[in-house]
Amino acid sequence: MSSEQEVLSGPPAPELLDDRIWVDGCWDFFHHGHAGAMLQARQLGTELYVGVHSDEAILENKGPTVMNLRERLAAVDACRWVTRSVAHAPYVTQLEFITHFGCKYVVHGDDVTSDSSGEDCYRFVKAAGRFKVVKRTPSISTTDLVGRMLLCTRTHFIRSLEAALAGDEGSGTATERKAEGDAMLNRVRQYATDESGKGPGADVYFWSASKAAKTEDSEEEKGSFRPLLKGPGPKIGQRVVYVDGGFDLFSSGHIEFLRQVTLAEEDLARKEGWYEPQAVNERRGKGADYGPVFVVAGVHDDEVINYWKGVNYPIMNIYERGLCVLQCRYVNAVIFGVPFSPTKPYLSSSPWGAPDAVYHGPTAFMPLSYDPYSAPKEMGIFREVPSHEFQDVNAGTIVQRIMKSRDLYEERQRKKGVKAVGEAAHRQREILEEEQRRKEEGMGSAS
């Protein structure tokens, strides 16, 4: 029995549902363009089923994946607009397959997707009148991101996201910058919606302070928080917990960390009676049940990440990384431009007050010459999540996967019409990564 046949071995849906939407894809190192497709699809119905192609099918039709199937499934399952993921979805969408899950309509972007024979992957559902088109998210794709890695470019960096959204930063005329800023702000607003893709779902804030306060631990400023979007906020009884990071190339390592934070808080709540029938009924009596935790995610500026990590990190700019975090079902609020070291003045002056806990994971992507979490430790609110299977997956390891298989990925780029970068550019990336590694080793020995 093939993997596809095994997936179809369960009982079929009793009927086709107009509001159960199907999308499918590779979803290789998940970015906000993928999330945008899922959001638009979800807005067309009340349920969203997401098919995920196997590594083998993608290799045959498109080229090698950067992330394996388990990693790609983790990313899909974490998207707040997804109802269910379906592994081993056929590369050419089959009517029998989507019908088995009760999905009447398939949604895809306005770009053409072809199989290894050059034929349209959606030809069968189009012929059956069961295909709907949504707009492709501009200026982002897996191909773009691979190009940034291979070419070591920094032109994607944003100095101030707040200024970019206001039209005060970027290229072009003042009118063009304003239009681009408005489009970016609208996308942030869309990604901050709830699981329906239509109602408010997440709080969004900016934090500003001096460069020293953002980058190092020498300045303890409370800074200033400014709201961009207001969501529902914490509900009665929820613990507010804080996490922070670069979240570059938002991947299974970040996602599993955020999921483990939620699980840890659920375990704590279970011990305190959160899930007892009486407590559940009380919450339902006031509207609807909800979880015990409100997760606030702080996202570092591009300049802060590059200060610590060098080369051309972050591969995704703060806008792109922020959208990835916003779409994650394990996050309830996002703060742009947070300090690398969350100090007591910063934590205590947050819009929700001092958090009940500050979580950190087992990953070690950033080189550290000091403990950035000394303040939450002194406050008695620091927590660590346990080791997990994706803890070594981060932007650095993803870049290394690309570099080790450069010829294969360049062939994939050529198929997309992207000019090959050549041996010189590849060697330059290796040199920069090696220089950064030596710098980090020196920082580690000095700490």
XYZ file of N, CA, C and O in Angstrom, residues 155-315:
644
model
N 20.121 43.703 1.208
C 19.188 44.732 0.746
C 17.786 44.542 1.303
O 16.957 45.456 1.220
N 17.512 43.381 1.878
C 16.185 43.139 2.447
C 16.046 43.701 3.857
O 14.931 43.751 4.398
N 17.138 44.133 4.484
C 17.084 44.633 5.865
C 16.180 45.864 5.957
O 16.113 46.676 5.033
N 15.523 46.007 7.094
C 14.694 47.177 7.404
C 15.268 47.838 8.650
O 15.451 47.178 9.675
N 15.566 49.118 8.581
C 16.115 49.828 9.741
C 15.047 50.052 10.812
O 15.280 49.826 11.991
N 13.869 50.528 10.366
C 12.763 50.782 11.292
C 11.465 50.313 10.664
O 11.008 50.889 9.663
N 10.865 49.276 11.211
C 9.603 48.782 10.674
C 8.510 49.836 10.819
O 7.676 50.010 9.928
N 8.518 50.536 11.939
C 7.511 51.569 12.153
C 7.597 52.631 11.053
O 6.573 53.082 10.520
N 8.819 53.020 10.693
C 9.004 54.000 9.625
C 8.589 53.428 8.271
O 7.978 54.130 7.447
N 8.899 52.149 8.031
C 8.527 51.519 6.762
C 7.011 51.468 6.597
O 6.481 51.733 5.514
N 6.303 51.123 7.667
C 4.841 51.054 7.605
C 4.231 52.440 7.389
O 3.151 52.572 6.798
N 4.916 53.478 7.845
C 4.433 54.851 7.675
C 4.827 55.437 6.325
O 4.415 56.559 5.999
N 5.615 54.689 5.545
C 6.057 55.185 4.250
C 7.273 56.068 4.321
O 7.610 56.751 3.343
N 7.965 56.071 5.448
C 9.137 56.934 5.633
C 10.453 56.210 5.378
O 11.519 56.815 5.477
N 10.424 54.924 5.092
C 11.622 54.155 4.769
C 11.329 53.248 3.596
O 10.225 52.710 3.476
N 12.315 53.068 2.744
C 12.148 52.207 1.581
C 12.605 52.902 0.325
O 13.106 54.026 0.356
N 12.453 52.232 -0.808
C 12.886 52.786 -2.087
C 11.711 53.418 -2.826
O 10.554 53.205 -2.464
N 12.020 54.198 -3.863
C 10.976 54.815 -4.668
C 10.617 56.211 -4.206
O 11.221 56.770 -3.284
N 9.601 56.764 -4.837
C 9.129 58.100 -4.492
C 8.336 58.059 -3.192
O 7.998 56.974 -2.677
N 8.039 59.261 -2.658
C 7.260 59.332 -1.422
C 5.901 58.663 -1.594
O 5.406 57.973 -0.700
N 5.301 58.847 -2.760
C 3.992 58.226 -3.041
C 4.115 56.708 -3.075
O 3.258 55.985 -2.529
N 5.178 56.207 -3.701
C 5.384 54.754 -3.784
C 5.674 54.166 -2.409
O 5.186 53.077 -2.077
N 6.483 54.871 -1.616
C 6.771 54.373 -0.263
C 5.506 54.335 0.579
O 5.289 53.388 1.348
N 4.673 55.352 0.432
C 3.414 55.389 1.197
C 2.504 54.228 0.789
O 1.911 53.560 1.658
N 2.409 53.952 -0.497
C 1.582 52.845 -0.975
C 2.109 51.506 -0.474
O 1.329 50.637 -0.049
N 3.438 51.341 -0.509
C 4.037 50.098 -0.018
C 3.830 49.950 1.482
O 3.527 48.862 1.982
N 3.994 51.050 2.233
C 3.765 51.013 3.676
C 2.334 50.650 4.014
O 2.084 49.855 4.930
N 1.386 51.201 3.262
C -0.031 50.878 3.493
C -0.309 49.406 3.213
O -1.057 48.747 3.947
N 0.306 48.872 2.145
C 0.123 47.458 1.805
C 0.715 46.564 2.887
O 0.117 45.541 3.274
N 1.880 46.937 3.403
C 2.508 46.165 4.477
C 1.667 46.197 5.739
O 1.458 45.168 6.392
N 1.155 47.379 6.088
C 0.317 47.506 7.284
C -0.956 46.684 7.154
O -1.384 46.020 8.110
N -1.533 46.689 5.966
C -2.739 45.892 5.749
C -2.462 44.403 5.928
O -3.281 43.671 6.486
N -1.259 43.976 5.488
C -0.914 42.557 5.647
C -0.705 42.213 7.118
O -1.118 41.137 7.571
N -0.087 43.100 7.878
C 0.050 42.870 9.322
C -1.336 42.741 9.951
O -1.584 41.849 10.771
N -2.242 43.612 9.557
C -3.610 43.573 10.093
C -4.295 42.248 9.754
O -4.996 41.664 10.579
N -4.090 41.757 8.524
C -4.678 40.488 8.106
C -4.111 39.312 8.903
O -4.845 38.423 9.336
N -2.788 39.321 9.129
C -2.148 38.208 9.817
C -2.423 38.225 11.317
O -2.191 37.221 12.006
N -2.926 39.340 11.815
C -3.263 39.434 13.239
C -4.699 39.018 13.516
O -5.206 39.240 14.613
N -5.356 38.378 12.530
C -6.736 37.929 12.727
C -6.794 36.616 13.498
O -5.788 35.936 13.690
N -8.004 36.256 13.913
C -8.226 35.021 14.664
C -8.267 33.813 13.728
O -7.971 33.931 12.529
N -8.667 32.650 14.262
C -8.629 31.417 13.469
C -9.593 31.434 12.280
O -9.446 30.643 11.350
N -10.582 32.342 12.281
C -11.491 32.448 11.144
C -10.883 33.278 10.019
O -11.366 33.262 8.885
N -9.832 34.038 10.345
C -9.224 34.929 9.365
C -9.997 36.214 9.168
O -9.710 36.988 8.251
N -10.975 36.454 10.042
C -11.845 37.614 9.845
C -11.933 38.532 11.063
O -12.100 39.739 10.919
N -11.830 37.984 12.269
C -11.939 38.791 13.475
C -10.579 39.119 14.064
O -9.553 38.538 13.678
N -10.518 40.062 15.004
C -9.240 40.396 15.649
C -8.693 39.208 16.431
O -9.442 38.508 17.114
N -7.391 38.970 16.323
C -6.826 37.791 16.962
C -5.598 38.030 17.806
O -5.324 37.283 18.739
N -4.807 39.062 17.504
C -3.544 39.266 18.229
C -3.286 40.751 18.452
O -3.625 41.588 17.612
N -2.685 41.056 19.592
C -2.194 42.412 19.861
C -0.857 42.589 19.146
O -0.044 41.655 19.092
N -0.607 43.792 18.636
C 0.680 44.094 17.994
C 1.191 45.428 18.537
O 0.461 46.431 18.517
N 2.437 45.429 19.001
C 3.056 46.627 19.568
C 4.431 46.859 18.971
O 5.079 45.928 18.478
N 4.878 48.113 19.031
C 6.270 48.473 18.786
C 6.916 48.801 20.126
O 6.256 49.297 21.045
N 8.221 48.536 20.229
C 8.981 48.998 21.390
C 10.185 49.757 20.892
O 10.889 49.306 19.975
N 10.431 50.922 21.455
C 11.587 51.707 21.035
C 12.417 52.121 22.234
O 11.889 52.364 23.326
N 13.722 52.185 22.020
C 14.687 52.601 23.036
C 15.994 52.879 22.312
O 16.062 52.832 21.078
N 17.052 53.174 23.061
C 18.348 53.428 22.449
C 18.903 52.152 21.818
O 18.490 51.039 22.157
N 19.860 52.327 20.897
C 20.494 51.174 20.256
C 21.174 50.291 21.291
O 21.100 49.057 21.218
N 21.815 50.903 22.280
C 22.509 50.126 23.315
C 21.523 49.286 24.114
O 21.796 48.127 24.445
N 20.358 49.846 24.417
C 19.361 49.106 25.191
C 18.801 47.933 24.402
O 18.458 46.897 24.967
N 18.719 48.075 23.086
C 18.186 47.003 22.254
C 19.207 45.899 22.010
O 18.861 44.725 21.886
N 20.491 46.281 21.949
C 21.513 45.351 21.478
C 22.263 44.644 22.592
O 22.587 43.456 22.484
N 22.567 45.363 23.688
C 23.405 44.792 24.736
C 22.705 44.843 26.091
O 21.532 45.173 26.181
N 23.450 44.516 27.140
C 22.866 44.511 28.486
C 23.381 45.676 29.328
O 23.216 45.705 30.541
N 24.033 46.661 28.659
C 24.651 47.751 29.409
C 23.658 48.851 29.781
O 23.911 49.635 30.686
N 22.546 48.925 29.059
C 21.568 49.972 29.315
C 20.235 49.356 29.706
O 19.687 48.546 28.967
N 19.726 49.733 30.868
C 18.429 49.231 31.321
C 17.392 50.342 31.177
O 17.229 51.173 32.055
N 16.731 50.352 30.038
C 15.696 51.333 29.774
C 14.351 50.636 29.707
O 14.242 49.537 29.160
N 13.324 51.280 30.245
C 11.991 50.703 30.078
C 11.467 50.973 28.678
O 10.592 50.258 28.186
N 12.062 51.983 27.977
C 11.664 52.269 26.611
C 10.206 52.687 26.532
O 9.585 53.042 27.537
N 9.668 52.627 25.334
C 8.258 52.986 25.157
C 7.547 51.972 24.275
O 8.077 51.553 23.241
N 6.383 51.563 24.712
C 5.523 50.655 23.960
C 4.451 51.476 23.252
O 3.809 52.327 23.867
N 4.240 51.195 21.969
C 3.188 51.880 21.227
C 2.336 50.845 20.509
O 2.867 50.012 19.762
N 1.017 50.892 20.696
C 0.157 49.899 20.056
C 0.012 50.147 18.560
O -0.102 51.287 18.118
N 0.046 49.088 17.785
C -0.252 49.153 16.362
C -1.638 48.580 16.102
O -2.445 49.176 15.401
N -1.916 47.405 16.697
C -3.222 46.756 16.553
C -3.662 46.203 17.902
O -2.846 45.646 18.635
N -4.923 46.312 18.199
C -5.463 45.789 19.449
C -6.261 44.515 19.180
O -7.184 44.510 18.365
N -5.888 43.446 19.861
C -6.630 42.201 19.782
C -7.488 42.032 21.020
O -7.677 42.986 21.793
N -8.000 40.835 21.259
C -8.852 40.605 22.438
C -8.113 40.762 23.763
O -8.728 41.065 24.788
N -6.790 40.544 23.770
C -6.029 40.656 25.011
C -6.208 39.443 25.904
O -6.973 38.516 25.600
N -5.516 39.401 27.042
C -5.627 38.260 27.962
C -7.037 38.145 28.532
O -7.694 39.160 28.821
N -7.477 36.912 28.700
C -8.796 36.652 29.292
C -8.634 36.352 30.779
O -7.531 36.108 31.276
N -9.756 36.357 31.485
C -9.742 36.139 32.929
C -9.070 34.809 33.267
O -9.417 33.766 32.715
N -8.101 34.870 34.151
C -7.419 33.661 34.620
C -6.209 33.254 33.810
O -5.423 32.404 34.254
N -6.029 33.812 32.614
C -4.883 33.424 31.793
C -3.577 33.980 32.363
O -3.528 35.119 32.828
N -2.529 33.157 32.320
C -1.185 33.621 32.659
C -0.566 34.252 31.416
O -0.682 33.727 30.311
N 0.079 35.394 31.595
C 0.786 36.059 30.508
C 2.252 35.629 30.555
O 2.913 35.795 31.581
N 2.735 35.034 29.473
C 4.125 34.597 29.429
C 4.824 35.261 28.252
O 4.201 35.588 27.232
N 6.122 35.458 28.393
C 6.906 36.186 27.400
C 7.973 35.283 26.792
O 8.639 34.519 27.498
N 8.127 35.382 25.478
C 9.216 34.719 24.763
C 9.808 35.753 23.819
O 9.152 36.725 23.451
N 11.051 35.561 23.428
C 11.626 36.472 22.447
C 12.606 35.735 21.559
O 13.015 34.602 21.844
N 12.978 36.377 20.444
C 13.922 35.748 19.536
C 13.980 36.456 18.208
O 13.259 37.433 17.959
N 14.841 35.943 17.333
C 14.912 36.455 15.974
C 13.842 35.827 15.104
O 13.301 36.455 14.208
N 13.559 34.535 15.347
C 12.568 33.775 14.583
C 12.878 33.840 13.082
O 11.964 33.908 12.259
N 14.161 33.797 12.743
C 14.567 33.889 11.342
C 14.307 32.567 10.630
O 14.558 31.488 11.179
N 13.826 32.642 9.388
C 13.425 31.465 8.627
C 12.513 30.596 9.487
O 12.737 29.392 9.653
N 11.510 31.203 10.042
C 10.589 30.605 11.015
C 10.333 29.140 10.678
O 9.744 28.811 9.653
N 10.811 28.260 11.542
C 10.855 26.840 11.204
C 10.436 25.973 12.381
O 10.003 26.457 13.420
N 10.597 24.662 12.186
C 10.147 23.691 13.181
C 10.793 23.898 14.541
O 10.179 23.614 15.574
N 12.040 24.392 14.583
C 12.692 24.651 15.867
C 11.967 25.711 16.666
O 11.714 25.551 17.870
N 11.604 26.822 16.001
C 10.836 27.882 16.669
C 9.444 27.396 17.044
O 8.957 27.645 18.150
N 8.817 26.713 16.106
C 7.432 26.272 16.303
C 7.321 25.302 17.469
O 6.427 25.432 18.319
N 8.224 24.336 17.523
C 8.151 23.358 18.606
C 8.449 24.011 19.951
O 7.851 23.635 20.972
N 9.348 24.986 19.972
C 9.585 25.747 21.202
C 8.291 26.415 21.671
O 7.902 26.297 22.845
N 7.598 27.102 20.778
C 6.357 27.789 21.140
C 5.278 26.790 21.572
O 4.519 27.044 22.513
N 5.228 25.649 20.901
C 4.264 24.616 21.291
C 4.581 24.073 22.679
O 3.672 23.839 23.495
N 5.869 23.891 22.963
C 6.268 23.384 24.275
C 5.947 24.389 25.383
O 5.604 23.994 26.507
N 6.035 25.685 25.079
C 5.633 26.707 26.051
C 4.154 26.537 26.389
O 3.759 26.546 27.563
N 3.341 26.384 25.364
C 1.901 26.192 25.573
C 1.625 24.927 26.378
O 0.809 24.934 27.308
N 2.312 23.839 26.043
C 2.113 22.574 26.763
C 2.514 22.701 28.231
O 1.828 22.168 29.121
N 3.621 23.400 28.494
C 4.080 23.579 29.875
C 3.044 24.349 30.690
O 2.758 24.006 31.846
N 2.474 25.386 30.087
C 1.465 26.176 30.778
C 0.166 25.385 30.954
O -0.526 25.519 31.972
N -0.164 24.550 29.994
C -1.353 23.703 30.124
C -1.174 22.686 31.245
O -2.124 22.405 31.996
N 0.026 22.137 31.365
C 0.295 21.185 32.453
C 0.157 21.877 33.807
O -0.420 21.310 34.753
N 0.690 23.076 33.906
C 0.573 23.836 35.146
C -0.887 24.141 35.463
O -1.337 23.990 36.613
N -1.641 24.536 34.463
C -3.059 24.863 34.660
C -3.865 23.631 35.055
O -4.795 23.716 35.870
N -3.486 22.494 34.484
C -4.207 21.248 34.808
C -4.074 20.920 36.304
O -5.040 20.509 36.948
N -2.879 21.143 36.835
C -2.650 20.888 38.261
C -3.446 21.839 39.147
O -3.753 21.520 40.300
N -3.758 23.006 38.599
C -4.484 24.008 39.379
C -5.986 24.002 39.103
O -6.700 24.915 39.519
N -6.458 22.969 38.380
C -7.889 22.793 38.201
C -8.514 23.502 37.015
O -9.741 23.591 36.913
N -7.700 23.998 36.083
C -8.237 24.741 34.943
C -9.208 23.911 34.111
O -10.199 24.428 33.596
N -8.929 22.622 34.008
C -9.736 21.761 33.138
C -10.816 20.983 33.890
O -11.466 20.099 33.321
N -11.020 21.297 35.164
C -12.108 20.664 35.909
C -13.450 21.085 35.303
O -13.602 22.240 34.851
N -14.444 20.187 35.279
C -15.743 20.495 34.641
C -16.361 21.810 35.115
O -16.891 22.576 34.303
N -16.281 22.085 36.406
C -16.884 23.314 36.913
C -16.202 24.551 36.321
O -16.871 25.511 35.914
N -14.873 24.526 36.251
C -14.136 25.667 35.702
C -14.439 25.843 34.212
O -14.621 26.973 33.735
N -14.506 24.727 33.490
C -14.818 24.785 32.060
C -16.218 25.358 31.845
O -16.427 26.235 30.988
N -17.179 24.888 32.644
C -18.558 25.365 32.502
C -18.684 26.846 32.837
O -19.481 27.562 32.217
N -17.905 27.310 33.793
C -17.937 28.731 34.140
C -17.454 29.587 32.969
O -18.051 30.625 32.665
N -16.395 29.151 32.315
C -15.888 29.909 31.165
C -16.879 29.864 30.015
O -17.124 30.877 29.350
N -17.455 28.693 29.775
C -18.447 28.574 28.703
C -19.678 29.414 28.994
O -20.293 29.984 28.084
N -20.027 29.491 30.254
C -21.190 30.293 30.641
C -20.996 31.773 30.377
O -21.973 32.532 30.256
N -19.741 32.195 30.275
C -19.445 33.605 30.004
C -19.142 33.854 28.524
O -18.689 34.935 28.157
N -19.368 32.840 27.699
C -19.174 33.019 26.257
C -18.610 31.805 25.563
O -19.275 31.174 24.761
N -17.378 31.440 25.877
C -16.726 30.287 25.247
C -15.515 29.894 26.076
O -14.947 30.714 26.801
N -15.119 28.630 25.964
C -13.947 28.170 26.682
C -12.690 28.681 25.990
O -12.695 29.028 24.799
N -11.594 28.730 26.699
C -10.329 29.185 26.150
C -9.183 28.587 26.952
O -9.383 28.033 28.033
N -7.982 28.680 26.398
C -6.808 28.099 27.024
C -6.288 28.930 28.181
O -6.699 30.080 28.380
N -5.329 28.389 28.936
C -4.869 29.038 30.160
C -3.721 30.031 29.974
O -3.274 30.629 30.946
N -3.229 30.219 28.728
C -2.024 31.023 28.565
C -2.186 32.051 27.455
O -2.859 31.808 26.436
N -1.577 33.208 27.666
C -1.525 34.289 26.682
C -0.043 34.525 26.399
O 0.700 35.003 27.266
N 0.409 34.141 25.200
C 1.831 34.173 24.857
C 2.170 35.462 24.107
O 1.599 35.749 23.053
N 3.107 36.212 24.668
C 3.607 37.439 24.048
C 4.980 37.127 23.449
O 5.886 36.682 24.159
N 5.124 37.348 22.132
C 6.387 37.053 21.444
C 7.071 38.345 21.030
O 6.503 39.143 20.266
N 8.289 38.546 21.530
C 9.087 39.701 21.135
C 9.991 39.347 19.970
O 10.634 38.288 19.973
N 10.047 40.218 18.964
C 10.834 39.971 17.750
C 11.934 41.026 17.650
O 11.663 42.226 17.688
N 13.188 40.593 17.499
C 14.323 41.507 17.447
C 14.428 42.212 16.094
O 14.073 41.661 15.050
N 14.951 43.430 16.119
C 15.244 44.176 14.897
C 16.303 43.464 14.064
O 17.119 42.693 14.585
N 16.327 43.773 12.764
C 17.364 43.235 11.876
C 18.757 43.618 12.370
O 19.684 42.807 12.366
N 18.913 44.871 12.801
C 20.215 45.360 13.245
C 20.718 44.597 14.462
O 21.910 44.293 14.569
N 19.815 44.259 15.366
C 20.195 43.527 16.579
C 20.695 42.125 16.218
O 21.733 41.666 16.718
N 19.974 41.441 15.354
C 20.379 40.086 14.955
C 21.705 40.126 14.220
O 22.607 39.318 14.475
N 21.860 41.088 13.302
C 23.101 41.155 12.548
C 24.276 41.528 13.432
O 25.415 41.081 13.197
N 24.036 42.306 14.469
C 25.098 42.665 15.421
C 25.675 41.406 16.061
O 26.885 41.271 16.242
N 24.805 40.466 16.397
C 25.244 39.254 17.080
C 25.650 38.135 16.127
O 26.553 37.360 16.426
N 24.959 38.042 14.998
C 25.155 36.875 14.142
C 25.947 37.158 12.872
O 26.452 36.235 12.233
N 26.088 38.423 12.471
C 26.924 38.759 11.335
C 26.432 38.224 9.999
O 25.247 37.984 9.798
N 27.379 38.020 9.057
C 27.133 37.588 7.674
C 25.991 38.445 7.107
O 26.064 39.659 7.139
N 24.904 37.813 6.611
C 23.731 38.603 6.206
C 22.483 38.136 6.945
O 21.368 38.216 6.435
N 22.699 37.636 8.171
C 21.554 37.326 9.026
C 20.958 38.632 9.546
O 21.694 39.577 9.822
N 19.636 38.707 9.671
C 18.652 37.672 9.391
C 18.367 37.547 7.898
O 18.398 38.534 7.165
N 18.078 36.322 7.461
C 17.722 36.085 6.066
C 16.360 36.706 5.764
O 16.113 37.197 4.667
